[in-house]
Coordinates of C-alpha atoms in Angstrom, one line a residue:
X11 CA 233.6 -71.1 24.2
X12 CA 232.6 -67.8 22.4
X13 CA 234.1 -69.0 19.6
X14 CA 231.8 -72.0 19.2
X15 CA 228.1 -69.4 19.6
X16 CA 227.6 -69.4 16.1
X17 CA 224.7 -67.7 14.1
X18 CA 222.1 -69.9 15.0
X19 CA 222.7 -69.1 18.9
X20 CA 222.5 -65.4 18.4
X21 CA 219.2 -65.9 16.7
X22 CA 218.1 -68.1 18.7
X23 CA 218.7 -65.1 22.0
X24 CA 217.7 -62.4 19.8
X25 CA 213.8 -64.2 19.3
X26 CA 213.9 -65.2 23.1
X27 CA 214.5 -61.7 24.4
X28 CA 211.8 -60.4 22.0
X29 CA 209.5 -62.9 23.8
X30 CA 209.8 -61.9 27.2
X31 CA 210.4 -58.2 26.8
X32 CA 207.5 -55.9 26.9
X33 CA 206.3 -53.8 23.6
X34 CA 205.7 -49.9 23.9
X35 CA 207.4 -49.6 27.4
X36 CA 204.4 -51.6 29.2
X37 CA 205.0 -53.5 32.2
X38 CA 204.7 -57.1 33.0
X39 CA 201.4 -57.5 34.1
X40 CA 199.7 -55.5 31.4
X41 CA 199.5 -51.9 30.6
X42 CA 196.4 -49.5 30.4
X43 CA 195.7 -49.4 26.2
X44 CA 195.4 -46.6 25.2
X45 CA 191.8 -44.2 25.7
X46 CA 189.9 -41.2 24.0
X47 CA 187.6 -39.3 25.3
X48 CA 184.2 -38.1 23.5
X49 CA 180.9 -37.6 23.7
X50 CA 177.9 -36.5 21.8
X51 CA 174.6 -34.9 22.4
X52 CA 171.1 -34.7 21.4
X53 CA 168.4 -32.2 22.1
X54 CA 165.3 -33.3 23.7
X55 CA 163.6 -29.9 23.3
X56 CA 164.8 -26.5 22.6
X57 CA 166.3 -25.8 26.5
X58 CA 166.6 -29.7 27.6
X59 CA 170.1 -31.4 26.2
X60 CA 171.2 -34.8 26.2
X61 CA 175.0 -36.1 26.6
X62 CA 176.2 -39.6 26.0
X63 CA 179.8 -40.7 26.8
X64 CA 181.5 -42.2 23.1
X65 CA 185.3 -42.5 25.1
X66 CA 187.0 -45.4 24.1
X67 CA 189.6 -47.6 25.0
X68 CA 190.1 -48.3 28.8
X69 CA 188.9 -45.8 31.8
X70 CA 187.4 -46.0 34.6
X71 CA 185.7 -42.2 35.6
X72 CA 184.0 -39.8 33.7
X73 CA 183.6 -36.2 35.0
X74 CA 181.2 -33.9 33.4
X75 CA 180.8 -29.9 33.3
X76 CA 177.8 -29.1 31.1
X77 CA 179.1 -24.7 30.9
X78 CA 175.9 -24.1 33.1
X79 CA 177.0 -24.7 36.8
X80 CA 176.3 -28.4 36.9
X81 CA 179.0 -31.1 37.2
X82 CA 178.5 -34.6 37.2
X83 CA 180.9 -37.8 37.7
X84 CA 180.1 -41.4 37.3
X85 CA 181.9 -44.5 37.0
X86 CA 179.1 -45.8 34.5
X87 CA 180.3 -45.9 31.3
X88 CA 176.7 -45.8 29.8
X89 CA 174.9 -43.3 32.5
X90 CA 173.3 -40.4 30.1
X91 CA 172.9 -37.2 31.4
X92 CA 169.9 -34.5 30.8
X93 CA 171.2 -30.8 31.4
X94 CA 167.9 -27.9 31.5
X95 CA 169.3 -24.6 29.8
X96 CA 166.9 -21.9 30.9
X97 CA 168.7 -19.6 28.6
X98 CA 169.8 -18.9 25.0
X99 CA 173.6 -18.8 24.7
X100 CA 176.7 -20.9 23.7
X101 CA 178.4 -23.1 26.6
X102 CA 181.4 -25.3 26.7
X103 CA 181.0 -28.7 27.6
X104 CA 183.7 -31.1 28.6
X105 CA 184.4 -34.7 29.4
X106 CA 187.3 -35.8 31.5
X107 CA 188.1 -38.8 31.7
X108 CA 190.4 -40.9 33.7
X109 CA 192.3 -44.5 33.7
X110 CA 193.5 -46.3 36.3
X111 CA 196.9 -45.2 35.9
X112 CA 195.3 -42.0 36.8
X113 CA 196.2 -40.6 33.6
X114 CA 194.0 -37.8 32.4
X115 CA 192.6 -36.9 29.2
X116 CA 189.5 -34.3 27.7
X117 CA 187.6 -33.2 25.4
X118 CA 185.2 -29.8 25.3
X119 CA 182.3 -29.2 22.7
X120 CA 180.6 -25.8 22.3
X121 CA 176.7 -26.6 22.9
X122 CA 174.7 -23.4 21.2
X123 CA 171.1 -23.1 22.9
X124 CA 168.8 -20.4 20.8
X125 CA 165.3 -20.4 23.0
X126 CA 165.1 -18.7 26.3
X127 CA 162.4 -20.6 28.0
X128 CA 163.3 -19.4 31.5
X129 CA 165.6 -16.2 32.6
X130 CA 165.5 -14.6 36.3
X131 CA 165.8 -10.8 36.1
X132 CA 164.3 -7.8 37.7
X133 CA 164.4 -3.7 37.5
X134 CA 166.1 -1.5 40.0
X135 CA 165.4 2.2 39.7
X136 CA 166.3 5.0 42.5
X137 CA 163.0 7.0 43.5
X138 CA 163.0 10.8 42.2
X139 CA 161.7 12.3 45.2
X140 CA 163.5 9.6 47.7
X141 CA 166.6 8.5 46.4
X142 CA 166.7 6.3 49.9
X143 CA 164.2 4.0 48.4
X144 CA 164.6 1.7 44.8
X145 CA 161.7 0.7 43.2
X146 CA 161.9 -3.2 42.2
X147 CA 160.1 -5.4 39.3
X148 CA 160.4 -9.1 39.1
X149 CA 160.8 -9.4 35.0
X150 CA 161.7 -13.1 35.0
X151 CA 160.5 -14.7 31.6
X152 CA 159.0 -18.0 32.0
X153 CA 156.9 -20.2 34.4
X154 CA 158.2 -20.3 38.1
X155 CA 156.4 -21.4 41.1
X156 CA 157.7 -18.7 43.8
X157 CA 159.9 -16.0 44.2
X158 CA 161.5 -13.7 46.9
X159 CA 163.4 -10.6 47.7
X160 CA 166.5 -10.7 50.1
X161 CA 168.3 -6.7 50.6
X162 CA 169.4 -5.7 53.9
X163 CA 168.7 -9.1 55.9
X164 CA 165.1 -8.3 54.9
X165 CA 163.0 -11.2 52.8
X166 CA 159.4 -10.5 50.7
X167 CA 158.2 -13.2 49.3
X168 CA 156.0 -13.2 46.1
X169 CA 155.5 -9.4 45.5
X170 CA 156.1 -8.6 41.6
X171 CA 156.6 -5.0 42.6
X172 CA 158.4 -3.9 45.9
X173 CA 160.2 -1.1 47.6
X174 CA 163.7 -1.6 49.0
X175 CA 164.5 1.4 51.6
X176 CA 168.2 1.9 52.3
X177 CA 169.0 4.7 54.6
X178 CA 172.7 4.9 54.8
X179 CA 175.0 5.8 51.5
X180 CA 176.8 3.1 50.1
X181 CA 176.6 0.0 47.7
X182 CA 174.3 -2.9 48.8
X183 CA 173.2 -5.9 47.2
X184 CA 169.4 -7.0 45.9
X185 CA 169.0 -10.9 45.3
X186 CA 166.1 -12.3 43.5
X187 CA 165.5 -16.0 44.2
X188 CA 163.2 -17.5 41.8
X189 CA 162.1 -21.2 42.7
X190 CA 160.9 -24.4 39.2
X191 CA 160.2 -27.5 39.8
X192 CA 161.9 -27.5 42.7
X193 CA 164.9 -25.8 41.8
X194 CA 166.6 -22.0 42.9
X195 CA 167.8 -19.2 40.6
X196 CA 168.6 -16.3 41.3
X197 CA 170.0 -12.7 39.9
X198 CA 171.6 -10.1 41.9
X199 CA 172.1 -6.5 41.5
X200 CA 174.3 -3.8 43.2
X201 CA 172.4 -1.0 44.6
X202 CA 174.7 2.6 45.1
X203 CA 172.7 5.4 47.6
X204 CA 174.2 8.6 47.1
X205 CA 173.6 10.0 50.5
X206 CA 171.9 8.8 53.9
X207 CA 168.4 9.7 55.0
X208 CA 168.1 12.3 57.4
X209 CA 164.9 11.2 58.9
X210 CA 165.7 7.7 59.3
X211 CA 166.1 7.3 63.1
X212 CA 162.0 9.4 63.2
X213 CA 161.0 7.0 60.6
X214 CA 161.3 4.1 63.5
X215 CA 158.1 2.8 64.6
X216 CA 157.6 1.1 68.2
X217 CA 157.5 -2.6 67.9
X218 CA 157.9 -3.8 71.4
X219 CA 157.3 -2.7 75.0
X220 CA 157.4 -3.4 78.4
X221 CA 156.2 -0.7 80.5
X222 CA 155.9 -3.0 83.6
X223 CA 152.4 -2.7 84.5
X224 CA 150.8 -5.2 86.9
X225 CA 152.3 -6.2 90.2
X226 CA 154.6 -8.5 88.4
X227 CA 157.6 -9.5 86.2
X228 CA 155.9 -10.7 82.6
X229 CA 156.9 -13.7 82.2
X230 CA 155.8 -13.8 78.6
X231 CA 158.4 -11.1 78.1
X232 CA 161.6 -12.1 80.5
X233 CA 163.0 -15.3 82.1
X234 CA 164.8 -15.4 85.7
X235 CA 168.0 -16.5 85.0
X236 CA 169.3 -18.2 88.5
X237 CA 172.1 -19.6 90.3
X238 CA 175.6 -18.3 91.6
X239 CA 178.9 -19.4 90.5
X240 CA 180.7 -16.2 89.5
X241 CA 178.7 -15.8 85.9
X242 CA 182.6 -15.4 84.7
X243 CA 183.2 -12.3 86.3
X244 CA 184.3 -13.8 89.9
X245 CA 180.6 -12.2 90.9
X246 CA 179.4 -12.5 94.3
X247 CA 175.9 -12.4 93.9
X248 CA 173.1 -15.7 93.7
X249 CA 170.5 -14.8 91.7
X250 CA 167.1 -15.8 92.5
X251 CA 164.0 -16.6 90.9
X252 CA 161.9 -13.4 91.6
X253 CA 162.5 -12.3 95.0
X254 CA 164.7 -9.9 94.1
X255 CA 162.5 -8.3 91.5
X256 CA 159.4 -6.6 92.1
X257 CA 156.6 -4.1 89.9
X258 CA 154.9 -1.8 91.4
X259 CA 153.7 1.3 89.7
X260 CA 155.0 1.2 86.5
X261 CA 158.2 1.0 87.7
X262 CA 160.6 -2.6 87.6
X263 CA 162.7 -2.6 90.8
X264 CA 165.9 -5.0 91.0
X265 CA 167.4 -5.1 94.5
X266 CA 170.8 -6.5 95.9
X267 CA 170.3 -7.6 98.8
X268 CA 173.1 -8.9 102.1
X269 CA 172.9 -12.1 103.6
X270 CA 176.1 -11.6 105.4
X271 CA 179.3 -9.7 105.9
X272 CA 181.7 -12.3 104.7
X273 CA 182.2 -10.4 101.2
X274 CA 182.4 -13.8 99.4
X275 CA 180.0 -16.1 97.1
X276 CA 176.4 -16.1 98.6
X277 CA 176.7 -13.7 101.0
X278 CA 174.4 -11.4 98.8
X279 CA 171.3 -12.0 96.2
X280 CA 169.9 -10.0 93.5
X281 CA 168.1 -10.9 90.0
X282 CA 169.5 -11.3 86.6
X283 CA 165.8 -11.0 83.8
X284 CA 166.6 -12.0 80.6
X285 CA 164.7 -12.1 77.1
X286 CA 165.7 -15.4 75.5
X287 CA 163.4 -17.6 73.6
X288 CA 160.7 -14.6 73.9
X289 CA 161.9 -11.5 73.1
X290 CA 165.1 -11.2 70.3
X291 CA 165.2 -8.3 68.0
X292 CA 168.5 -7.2 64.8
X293 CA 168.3 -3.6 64.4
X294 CA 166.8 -0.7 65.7
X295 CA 166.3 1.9 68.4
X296 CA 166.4 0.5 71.9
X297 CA 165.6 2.5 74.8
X298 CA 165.5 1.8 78.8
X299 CA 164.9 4.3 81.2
X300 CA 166.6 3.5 84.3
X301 CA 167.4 4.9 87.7
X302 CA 170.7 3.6 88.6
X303 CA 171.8 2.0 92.3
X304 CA 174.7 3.4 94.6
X305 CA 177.7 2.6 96.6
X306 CA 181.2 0.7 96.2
X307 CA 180.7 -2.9 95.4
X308 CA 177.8 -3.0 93.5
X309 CA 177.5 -3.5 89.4
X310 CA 174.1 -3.3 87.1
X311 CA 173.8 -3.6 83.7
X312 CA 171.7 -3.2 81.0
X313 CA 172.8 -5.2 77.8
X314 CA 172.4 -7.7 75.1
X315 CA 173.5 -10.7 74.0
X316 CA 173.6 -12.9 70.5
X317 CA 170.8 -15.6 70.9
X318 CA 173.2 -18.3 69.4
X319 CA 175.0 -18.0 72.1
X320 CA 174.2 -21.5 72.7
X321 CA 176.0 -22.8 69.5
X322 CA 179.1 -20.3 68.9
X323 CA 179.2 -19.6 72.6
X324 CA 180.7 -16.1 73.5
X325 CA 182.4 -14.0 72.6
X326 CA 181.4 -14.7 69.6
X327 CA 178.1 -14.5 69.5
X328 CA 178.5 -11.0 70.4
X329 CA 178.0 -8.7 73.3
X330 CA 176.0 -5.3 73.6
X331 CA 176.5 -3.4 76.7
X332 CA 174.6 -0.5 76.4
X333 CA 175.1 0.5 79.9
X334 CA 176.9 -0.8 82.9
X335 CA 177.8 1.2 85.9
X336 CA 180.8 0.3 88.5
X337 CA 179.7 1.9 92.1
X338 CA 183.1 3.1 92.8
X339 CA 183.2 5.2 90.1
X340 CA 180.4 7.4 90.8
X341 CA 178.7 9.4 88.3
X342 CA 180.3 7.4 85.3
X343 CA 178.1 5.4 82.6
X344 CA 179.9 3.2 80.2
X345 CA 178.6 1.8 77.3
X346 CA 181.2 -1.4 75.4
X347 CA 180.9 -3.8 72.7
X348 CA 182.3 -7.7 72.7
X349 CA 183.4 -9.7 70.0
X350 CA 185.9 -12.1 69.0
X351 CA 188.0 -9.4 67.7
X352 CA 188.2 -7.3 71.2
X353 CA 186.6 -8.7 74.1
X354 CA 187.6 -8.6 77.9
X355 CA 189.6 -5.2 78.7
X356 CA 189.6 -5.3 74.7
X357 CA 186.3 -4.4 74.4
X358 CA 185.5 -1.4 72.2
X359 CA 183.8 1.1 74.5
X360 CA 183.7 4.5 76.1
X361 CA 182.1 6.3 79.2
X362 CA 180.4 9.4 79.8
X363 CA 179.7 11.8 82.9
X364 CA 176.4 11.6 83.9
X365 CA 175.9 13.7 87.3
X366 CA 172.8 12.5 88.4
X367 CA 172.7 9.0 87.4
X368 CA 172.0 7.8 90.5
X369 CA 169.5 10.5 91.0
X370 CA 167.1 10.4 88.6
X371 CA 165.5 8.3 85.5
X372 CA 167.7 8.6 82.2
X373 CA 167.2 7.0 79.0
X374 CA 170.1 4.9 77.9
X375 CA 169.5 3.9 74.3
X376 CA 171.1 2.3 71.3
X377 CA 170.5 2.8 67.2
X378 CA 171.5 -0.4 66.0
X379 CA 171.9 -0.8 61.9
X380 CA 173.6 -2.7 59.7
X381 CA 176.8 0.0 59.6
X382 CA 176.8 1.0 63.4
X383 CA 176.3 0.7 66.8
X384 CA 175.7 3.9 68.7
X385 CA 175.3 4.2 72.0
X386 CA 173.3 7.3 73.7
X387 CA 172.1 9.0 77.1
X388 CA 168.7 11.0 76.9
X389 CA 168.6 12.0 73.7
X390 CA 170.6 10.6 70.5
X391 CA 173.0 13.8 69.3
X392 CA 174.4 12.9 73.3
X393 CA 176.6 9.8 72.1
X394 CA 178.9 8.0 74.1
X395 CA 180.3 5.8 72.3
X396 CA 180.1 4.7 68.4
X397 CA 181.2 1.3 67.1
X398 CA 181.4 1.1 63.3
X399 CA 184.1 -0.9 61.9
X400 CA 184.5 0.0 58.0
X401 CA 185.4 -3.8 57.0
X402 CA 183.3 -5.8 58.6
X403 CA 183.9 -9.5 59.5
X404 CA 182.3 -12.6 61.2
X405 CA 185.3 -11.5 63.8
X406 CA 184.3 -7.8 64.7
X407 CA 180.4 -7.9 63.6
X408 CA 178.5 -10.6 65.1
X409 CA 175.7 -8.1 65.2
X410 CA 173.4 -9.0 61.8
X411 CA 171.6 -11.5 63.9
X412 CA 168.9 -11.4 66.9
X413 CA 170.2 -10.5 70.2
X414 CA 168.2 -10.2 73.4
X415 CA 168.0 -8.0 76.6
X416 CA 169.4 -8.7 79.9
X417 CA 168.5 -6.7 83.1
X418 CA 171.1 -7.2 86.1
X419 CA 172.2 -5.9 89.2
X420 CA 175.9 -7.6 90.0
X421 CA 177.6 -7.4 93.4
X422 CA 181.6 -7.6 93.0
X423 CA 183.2 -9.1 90.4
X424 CA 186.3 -8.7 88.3
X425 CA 184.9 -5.2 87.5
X426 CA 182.6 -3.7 89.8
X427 CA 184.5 -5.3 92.8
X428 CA 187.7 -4.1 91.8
X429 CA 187.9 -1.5 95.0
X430 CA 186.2 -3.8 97.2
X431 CA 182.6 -4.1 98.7
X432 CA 180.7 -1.7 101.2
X433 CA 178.4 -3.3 103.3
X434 CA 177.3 -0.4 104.5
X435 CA 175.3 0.6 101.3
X436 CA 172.6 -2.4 100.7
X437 CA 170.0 -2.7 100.0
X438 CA 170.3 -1.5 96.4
X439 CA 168.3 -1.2 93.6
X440 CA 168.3 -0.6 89.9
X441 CA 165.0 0.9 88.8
X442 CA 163.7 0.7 85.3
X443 CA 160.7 2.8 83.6
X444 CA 160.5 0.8 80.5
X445 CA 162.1 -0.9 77.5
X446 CA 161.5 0.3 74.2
X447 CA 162.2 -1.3 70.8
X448 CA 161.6 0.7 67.5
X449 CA 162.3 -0.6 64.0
X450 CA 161.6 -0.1 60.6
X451 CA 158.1 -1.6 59.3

């Protein structure tokens, strides 16, 4: 039979597989041709550029980066595009474009603006006499509509000239935000400071106080935070809604009071104030002077918290305790810090004798800046405890946000009932002179 498939057949086969095989490797149902990418561009004015797609062949998405920040992707073959230059310079354009094979191909042009219509800088010079403070000018060329200042989670909005006071050494960061049409720019310099101020914590002025005048708890100042429930410390205290607290005098007095011997939930009340909503303060010196209750069992505190509590809960939000006192321990103030890198028994804290707490008025006080947390009795060269970690992280500093007081005397708990409860000792009370706030102005 072979011998009979003369020359004909074979040409006949040879024209029918060049018929049904595919050229160049494509498949049956079509391949993608072939594409290339291009564009070209025109300029409007001397800072205003416009870029038309030229690919050809067959694609199906265009991605744009016009060199200046901006990116741009379409599926519209014959969208144009308008990039604003502020300022003079040479940037690289390019086009990428893709098929539906998802094959990818581009092309880059070198776009050469010569006019600066629009550039945001400013000055930064270190003040002869006070080389704490830097002396800044907004020299932004062109027309703008606003502008601020952001150093040191401070902002000052449209002031051409400003001073920026830093009071500890190191390298910090000034941001000028300019606002057109609309739009933000910004330029940021890095500020070195040689050496820290020495009369920084005297430079603090008083910004809030509650000296608790009257014959009542301000309620323009503190909330009564109420209910029982532990407060996740396993407390045995319900706090009530003022009838545990009372002014007199000058003085704030928050008692713990005994319903029953039982030693278990509700068998005593006291009052947890709080400032919440009212009162919330980043940075500074606080002070509260406080007379401190007695006796085994019993737990107040003086602290803060981070106000978006609410949203990141804790510990994340941060705590502050600037002082808390366990009645079994007699004569010892402690002073700790909460976050999501130590909280619990983990806390960063430390404790300090103090003979007569229970005694006598002391001043338990915190300076609060962007490097530290220091805690102090009386007066601030008497630290207990410092908390400065040198990197800092959304982990271990929750504290460049507003945090507000809290005012509480505790009965039991994980802590302060840790050696049991005397009944024997209540009433007791936790008296405070005043609270204090002073920050920079």
């Amino acid at each position: 039979m072979l011998k009979s498939f003369n020359k004909q057949n074979w040409l006949f086969l040879l024209a029918f597989l060049i018929l049904v095989t595919p050229l160049n490797g494509c498949s049956e149902d079509g391949a993608s041709a072939s594409f290339s990418p291009d564009f070209s561009y025109s300029f409007i004015d001397e800072n205003n550029v416009r870029y038309t797609n030229e690919t050809e062949g067959e694609y199906w998405r265009m991605e744009w980066n016009f060199g200046n920040g901006s990116t741009e992707t379409t599926i519209s073959k014959t969208e144009e595009f308008t990039t604003y230059y502020p300022k003079a310079g040479d940037y690289q354009v390019t086009l990428q474009v893709t098929n539906k094979d998802d094959e990818i191909k581009s092309v880059s042009k070198t776009v050469t603006v010569t006019h600066t219509d629009f550039a945001v800088d400013f000055s930064a010079n270190i003040d002869g006499e006070n080389p704490n403070i830097v002396h800044l000018e907004n020299t932004t060329i062109g027309d703008y509509d606003s502008f601020q200042w952001t150093f040191r989670n401070k902002i000052i909005e449209n002031e051409s000239t400003t001073q920026a006071y830093f009071p500890y050494a190191g390298t910090y960061s000034v941001e000028l935000v300019v606002t057109k049409d609309g739009e933000t720019f910004s330029s940021t310099q890095n500020i070195s400071i040689a050496a820290n101020d020495p009369d920084y914590f005297s430079k603090l002025e008083l910004v809030w106080v509650d000296n608790f005048d009257g014959n009542e708890v301000n309620t323009d100042n503190w909330s009564f935070e109420t209910g029982s429930g532990g407060w996740g410390n396993n407390e045995l205290q319900n706090y009530t809604n003022g009838s545990n607290a009372s002014v007199q005098d000058g003085i704030l007095t928050i008692t713990a009071k005994k319903l029953n011997d039982d030693t278990v939930a509700g068998s005593y009340t006291s009052t947890r104030i709080i400032t919440s909503g009212k009162k919330e303060f980043t940075y500074g010196r606080m002070e509260i002077r406080a007379k401190l209750p007695s006796g085994r069992g019993i737990w107040p505190a003086i602290w803060m918290l981070g106000a978006d509590i609410g949203s990141v809960g804790w510990p994340a939000c941060g705590e502050i305790d600037i002082m808390e006192y366990v009645g079994y321990e007699p004569n010892t103030i402690h002073a700790t810090v909460h976050t999501s890198a130590g909280y619990g028994g983990n806390g960063s804290g430390n404790n300090k004798t103090l003979e007569t707490a229970e005694e006598e008025f002391h001043v338990y006080g915190l300076f609060w800046t962007e490097k530290e947390l220091v805690f102090y009795t009386d007066s601030p060269e008497n630290v207990t405890h410092r908390y400065a970690p040198a990197n800092k992280t959304n982990d271990n500093w929750p504290f460049n946000k507003p945090q507000f007081f809290i005012l509480n005397v505790a009965v039991g708990g994980n802590w302060g009932g840790a050696q049991g409860i005397d009944n024997a000792i209540f009433p007791q009370s936790m008296e405070v002179d005043y609270v204090r706030v002073y920050q920079e102005m």
